[in-house]
XYZ file of C-alpha atoms in Angstrom:
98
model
C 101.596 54.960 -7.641
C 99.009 55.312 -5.066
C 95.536 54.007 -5.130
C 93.643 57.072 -5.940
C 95.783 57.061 -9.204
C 95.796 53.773 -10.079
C 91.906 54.071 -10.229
C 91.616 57.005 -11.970
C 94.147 56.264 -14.518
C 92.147 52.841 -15.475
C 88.788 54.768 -15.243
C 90.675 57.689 -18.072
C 91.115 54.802 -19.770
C 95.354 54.802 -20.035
C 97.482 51.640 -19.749
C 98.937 51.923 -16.400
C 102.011 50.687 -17.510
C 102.424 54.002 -19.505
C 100.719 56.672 -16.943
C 103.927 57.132 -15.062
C 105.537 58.661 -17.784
C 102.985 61.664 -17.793
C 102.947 64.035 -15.952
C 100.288 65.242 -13.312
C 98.980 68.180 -14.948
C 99.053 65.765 -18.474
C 97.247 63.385 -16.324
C 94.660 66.091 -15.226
C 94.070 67.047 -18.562
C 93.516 63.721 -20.308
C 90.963 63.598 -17.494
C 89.331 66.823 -18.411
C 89.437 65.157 -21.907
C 87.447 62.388 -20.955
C 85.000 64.163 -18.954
C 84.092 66.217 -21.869
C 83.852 63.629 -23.991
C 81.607 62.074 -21.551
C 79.656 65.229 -21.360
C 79.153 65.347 -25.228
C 78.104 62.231 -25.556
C 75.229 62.675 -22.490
C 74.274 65.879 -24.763
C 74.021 63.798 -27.694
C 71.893 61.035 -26.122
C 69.686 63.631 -24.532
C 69.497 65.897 -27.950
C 68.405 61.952 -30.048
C 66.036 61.406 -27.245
C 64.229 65.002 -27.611
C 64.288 64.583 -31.425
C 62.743 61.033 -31.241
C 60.023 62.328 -29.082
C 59.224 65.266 -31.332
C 58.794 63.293 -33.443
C 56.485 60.790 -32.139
C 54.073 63.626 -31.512
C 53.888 65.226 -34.734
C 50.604 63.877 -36.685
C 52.560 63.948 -39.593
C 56.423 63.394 -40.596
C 57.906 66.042 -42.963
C 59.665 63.531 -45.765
C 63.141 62.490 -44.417
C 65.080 63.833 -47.633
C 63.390 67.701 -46.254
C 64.625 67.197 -42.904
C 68.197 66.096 -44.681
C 68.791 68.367 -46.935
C 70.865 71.311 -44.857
C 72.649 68.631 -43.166
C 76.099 68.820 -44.856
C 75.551 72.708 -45.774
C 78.200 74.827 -43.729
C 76.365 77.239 -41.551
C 75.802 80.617 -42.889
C 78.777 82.870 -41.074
C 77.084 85.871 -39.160
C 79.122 88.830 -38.545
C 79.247 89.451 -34.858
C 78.741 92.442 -32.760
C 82.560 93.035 -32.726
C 82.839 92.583 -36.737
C 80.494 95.590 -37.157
C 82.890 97.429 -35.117
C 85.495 96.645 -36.359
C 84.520 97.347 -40.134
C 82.404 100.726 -38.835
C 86.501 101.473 -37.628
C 87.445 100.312 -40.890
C 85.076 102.399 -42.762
C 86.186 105.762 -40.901
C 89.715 105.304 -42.069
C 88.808 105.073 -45.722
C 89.230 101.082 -45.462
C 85.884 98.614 -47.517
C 85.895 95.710 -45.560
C 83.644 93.151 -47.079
């Protein structure tokens, strides 16, 4: 294995006793993998760090069970432009799509 691999296997995070058996497209994609999660996480840190200073600026907090409440709620599904034109197709051939 050369040295260029070697280092980025460890920095993937993957036992370097077990990176030879992947390949170098698997290899490229657990690092893709890892980038993304490293992306997300960035995102996440930035997004807590916006939120924190919001926050601190308001003169007063709304109660925490307000800003709670629609955590766990699915998001409302929003029919996209395609679904209207789809169903609009629907419609002309007789079909209720609802």
């Amino acid at each position: 294995m050369s040295v260029f691999l070697e280092k980025a296997v460890v920095q993937f995070g993957i036992d370097p006793l077990v990176a030879g058996e992947y390949t170098p497209y698997e290899l490229y994609l657990i690092g893709k993998q890892v980038q993304e999660r490293n992306y997300r996480e960035f995102e996440n840190a930035l997004t807590l760090a916006w939120h924190t200073e919001a926050f601190a600026r308001q003169r007063r907090l709304p109660k925490l069970e307000k800003i709670l409440k629609n955590v766990r709620k699915p998001p409302k599904r929003t029919d996209s432009r395609s679904d209207a034109i789809l169903k609009a197709m629907a419609a002309a051939k007789g079909v209720i799509i609802k």
